[in-house]
CSV table of C-alpha atoms in Angstrom, one decimal:
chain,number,residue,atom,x,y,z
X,1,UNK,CA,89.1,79.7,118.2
X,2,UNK,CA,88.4,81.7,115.3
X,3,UNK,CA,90.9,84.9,114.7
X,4,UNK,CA,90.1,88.2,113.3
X,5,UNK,CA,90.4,88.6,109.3
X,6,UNK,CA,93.4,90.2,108.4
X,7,UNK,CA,95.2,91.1,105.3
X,8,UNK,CA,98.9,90.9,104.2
X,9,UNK,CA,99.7,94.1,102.4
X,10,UNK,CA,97.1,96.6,100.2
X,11,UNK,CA,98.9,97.6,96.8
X,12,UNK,CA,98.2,100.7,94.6
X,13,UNK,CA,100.6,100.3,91.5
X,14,UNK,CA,100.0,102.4,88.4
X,15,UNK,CA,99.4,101.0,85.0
X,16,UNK,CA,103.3,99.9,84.6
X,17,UNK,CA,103.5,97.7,87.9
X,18,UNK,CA,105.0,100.9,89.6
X,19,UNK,CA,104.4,101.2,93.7
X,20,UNK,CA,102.1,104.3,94.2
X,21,UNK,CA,101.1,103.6,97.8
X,22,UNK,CA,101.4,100.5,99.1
X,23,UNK,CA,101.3,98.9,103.2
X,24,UNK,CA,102.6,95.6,104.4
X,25,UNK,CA,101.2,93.9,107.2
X,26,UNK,CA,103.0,90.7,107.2
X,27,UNK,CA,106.9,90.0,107.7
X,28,UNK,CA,106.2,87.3,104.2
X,29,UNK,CA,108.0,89.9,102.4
X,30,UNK,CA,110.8,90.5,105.0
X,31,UNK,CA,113.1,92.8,102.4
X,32,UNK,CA,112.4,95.4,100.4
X,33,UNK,CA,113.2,93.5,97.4
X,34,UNK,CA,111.3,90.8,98.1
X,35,UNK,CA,108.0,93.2,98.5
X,36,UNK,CA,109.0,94.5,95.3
X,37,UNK,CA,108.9,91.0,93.6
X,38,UNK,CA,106.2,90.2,95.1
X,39,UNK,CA,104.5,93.1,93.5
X,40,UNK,CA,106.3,93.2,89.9
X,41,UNK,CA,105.0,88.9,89.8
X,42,UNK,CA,101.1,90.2,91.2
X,43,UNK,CA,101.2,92.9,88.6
X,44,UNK,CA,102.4,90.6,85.8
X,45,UNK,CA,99.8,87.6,86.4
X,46,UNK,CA,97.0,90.0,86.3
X,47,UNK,CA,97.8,93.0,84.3
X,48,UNK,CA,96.2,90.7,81.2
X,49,UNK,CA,92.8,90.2,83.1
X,50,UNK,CA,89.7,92.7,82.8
X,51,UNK,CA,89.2,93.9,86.7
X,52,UNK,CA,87.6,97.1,85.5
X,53,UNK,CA,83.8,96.6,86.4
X,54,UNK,CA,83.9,93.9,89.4
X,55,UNK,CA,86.9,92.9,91.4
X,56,UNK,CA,88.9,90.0,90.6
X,57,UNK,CA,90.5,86.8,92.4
X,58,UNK,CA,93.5,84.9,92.2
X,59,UNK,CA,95.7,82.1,94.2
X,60,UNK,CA,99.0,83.5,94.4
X,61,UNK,CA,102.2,82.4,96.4
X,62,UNK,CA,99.5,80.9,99.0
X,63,UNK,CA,97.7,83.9,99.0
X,64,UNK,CA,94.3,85.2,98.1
X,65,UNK,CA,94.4,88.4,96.0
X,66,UNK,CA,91.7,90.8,95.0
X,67,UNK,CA,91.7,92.8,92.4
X,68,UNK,CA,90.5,96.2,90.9
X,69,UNK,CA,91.8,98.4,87.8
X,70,UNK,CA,90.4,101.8,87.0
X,71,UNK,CA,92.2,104.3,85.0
X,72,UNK,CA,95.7,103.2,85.0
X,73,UNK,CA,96.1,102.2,88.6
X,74,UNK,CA,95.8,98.9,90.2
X,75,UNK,CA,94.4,98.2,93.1
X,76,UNK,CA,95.0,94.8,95.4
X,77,UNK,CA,94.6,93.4,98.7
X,78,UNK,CA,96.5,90.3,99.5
X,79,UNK,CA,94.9,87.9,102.2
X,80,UNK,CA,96.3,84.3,103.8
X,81,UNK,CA,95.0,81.2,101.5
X,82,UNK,CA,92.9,80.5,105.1
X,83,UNK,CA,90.6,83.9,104.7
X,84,UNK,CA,87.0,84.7,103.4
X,85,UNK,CA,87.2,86.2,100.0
X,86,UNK,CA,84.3,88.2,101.0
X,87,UNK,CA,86.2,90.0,103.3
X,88,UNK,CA,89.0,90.7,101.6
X,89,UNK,CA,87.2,91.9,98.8
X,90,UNK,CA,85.1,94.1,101.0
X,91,UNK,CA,88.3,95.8,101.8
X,92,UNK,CA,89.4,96.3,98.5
X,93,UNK,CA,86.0,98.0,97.8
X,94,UNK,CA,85.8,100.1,100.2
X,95,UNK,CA,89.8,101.2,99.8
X,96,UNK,CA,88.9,101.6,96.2
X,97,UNK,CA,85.3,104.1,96.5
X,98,UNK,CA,87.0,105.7,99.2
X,99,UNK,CA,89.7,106.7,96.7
X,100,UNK,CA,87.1,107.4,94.4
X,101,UNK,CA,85.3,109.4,97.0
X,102,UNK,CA,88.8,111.4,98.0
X,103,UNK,CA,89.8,111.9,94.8
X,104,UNK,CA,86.6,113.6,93.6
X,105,UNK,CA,85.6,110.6,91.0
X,106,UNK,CA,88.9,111.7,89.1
X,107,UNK,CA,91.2,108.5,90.3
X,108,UNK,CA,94.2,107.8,88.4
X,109,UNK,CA,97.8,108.2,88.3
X,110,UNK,CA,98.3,111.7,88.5
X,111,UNK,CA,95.8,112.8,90.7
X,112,UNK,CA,96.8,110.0,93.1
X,113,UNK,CA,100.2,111.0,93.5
X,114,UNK,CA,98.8,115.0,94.4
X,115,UNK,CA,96.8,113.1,96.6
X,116,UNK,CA,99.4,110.5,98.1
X,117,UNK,CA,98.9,111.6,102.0
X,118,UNK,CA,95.1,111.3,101.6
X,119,UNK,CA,95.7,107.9,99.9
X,120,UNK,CA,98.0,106.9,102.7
X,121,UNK,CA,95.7,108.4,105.4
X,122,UNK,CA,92.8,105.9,103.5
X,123,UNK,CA,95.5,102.9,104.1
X,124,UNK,CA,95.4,103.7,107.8
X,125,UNK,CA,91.9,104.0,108.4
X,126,UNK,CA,91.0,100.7,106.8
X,127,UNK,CA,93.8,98.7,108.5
X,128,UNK,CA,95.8,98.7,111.2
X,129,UNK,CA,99.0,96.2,111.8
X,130,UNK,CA,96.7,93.8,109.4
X,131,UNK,CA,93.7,93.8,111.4
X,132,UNK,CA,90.6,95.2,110.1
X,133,UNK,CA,88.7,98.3,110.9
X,134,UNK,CA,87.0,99.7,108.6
X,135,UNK,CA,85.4,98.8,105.4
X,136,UNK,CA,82.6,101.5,104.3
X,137,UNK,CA,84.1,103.9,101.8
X,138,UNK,CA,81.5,107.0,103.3
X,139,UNK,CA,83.2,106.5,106.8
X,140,UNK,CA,86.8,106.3,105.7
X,141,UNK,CA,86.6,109.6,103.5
X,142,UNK,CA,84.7,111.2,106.0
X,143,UNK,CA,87.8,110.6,108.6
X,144,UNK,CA,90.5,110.9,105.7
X,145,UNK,CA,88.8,114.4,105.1
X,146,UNK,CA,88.0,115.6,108.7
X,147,UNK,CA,91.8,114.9,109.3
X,148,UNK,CA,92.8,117.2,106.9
X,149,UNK,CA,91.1,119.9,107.0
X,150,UNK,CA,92.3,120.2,110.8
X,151,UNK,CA,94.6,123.3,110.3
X,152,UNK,CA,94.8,124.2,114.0
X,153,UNK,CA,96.8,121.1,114.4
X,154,UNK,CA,100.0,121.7,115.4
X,155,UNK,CA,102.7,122.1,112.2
X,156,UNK,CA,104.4,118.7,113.5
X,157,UNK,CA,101.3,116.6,113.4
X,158,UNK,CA,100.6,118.1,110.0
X,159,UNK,CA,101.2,116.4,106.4
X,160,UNK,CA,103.5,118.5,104.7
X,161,UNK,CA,100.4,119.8,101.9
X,162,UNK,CA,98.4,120.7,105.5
X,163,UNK,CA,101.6,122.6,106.7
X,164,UNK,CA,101.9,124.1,103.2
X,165,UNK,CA,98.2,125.2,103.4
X,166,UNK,CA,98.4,126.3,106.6
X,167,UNK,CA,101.1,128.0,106.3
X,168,UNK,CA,99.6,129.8,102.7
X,169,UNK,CA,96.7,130.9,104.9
X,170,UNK,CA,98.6,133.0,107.5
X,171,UNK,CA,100.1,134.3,105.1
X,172,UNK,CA,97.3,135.5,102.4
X,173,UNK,CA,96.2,136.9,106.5
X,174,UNK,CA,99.3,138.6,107.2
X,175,UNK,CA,99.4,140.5,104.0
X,176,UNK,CA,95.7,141.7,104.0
X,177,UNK,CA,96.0,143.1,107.4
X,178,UNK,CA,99.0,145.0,107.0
């Protein structure tokens, strides 16, 4: 019996091999510091490779990653040596337009970081405990976005740049009514 495609962990690591958002679905990397080797050796094997235009592929550990660099971040999606490729590097295309669709064409370092919780939102929408759910960047920005812009949400269910919005908003109301 065939099983769903999965994937082990999605990476974002700026140009220095530095975590920006990354999600682990596996226990392969049970410790903190082994996820962090794991993504120092990842970023070293490929930071000499030209992943710019089309993704890229590489054995690693027993594991299939896919590729991407644009600007200076890196983006990868780590898969069991028993996966399609295809899949896997379906994900990392949609996680990477969807990027580029949340971060308004503008995607690198910086602008990620004042963007981390719709980055992290992205993560969540494309996979959930490994399993896939989504892989077309247009739907996963469209849910990213339609979650943040929810301000009547309650403050707790908020990210903290919705709560700071929110909360900038009744203010700005407050002071032009008194």
């Amino acid at each position: 019996m065939e099983s769903c495609p999965s994937v082990k962990n999605i990476l974002l690591l700026d140009s220095e091999g530095c975590r920006v958002a990354v999600k682990y679905y596996s226990d392969d990397w049970p410790t903190n510091s082994a996820k962090e080797a794991f993504e120092k050796s990842v970023f070293t094997k490929t930071q000499k490779t030209n992943a710019r235009t089309e993704a890229e592929i590489a054995m690693f550990e027993n594991n299939i990653v896919i590729y991407k660099f644009a600007q200076d971040l890196h983006f990868f999606v780590t898969g069991g040596d028993d996966e399609n490729e295809l899949i896997i590097s379906t994900v990392l295309q949609g996680f990477f337009d969807a990027v580029g669709l949340l971060l308004r064409g503008n995607v690198d370092k910086k602008e990620a970081l004042e963007n981390l919780d719709l980055i992290l939102l992205c993560l969540d929408e494309i996979v959930d405990g490994g399993i896939i759910l989504e892989t077309d960047a247009n739907v996963i920005a469209g849910k990213v976005a339609s979650h943040s812009v929810d301000s009547g949400a309650p403050l707790s269910e908020q990210t903290i740049s919705q709560a700071l919005a929110t909360a900038r908003e009744h203010l700005t109301r407050s002071l032009l009514n008194v």
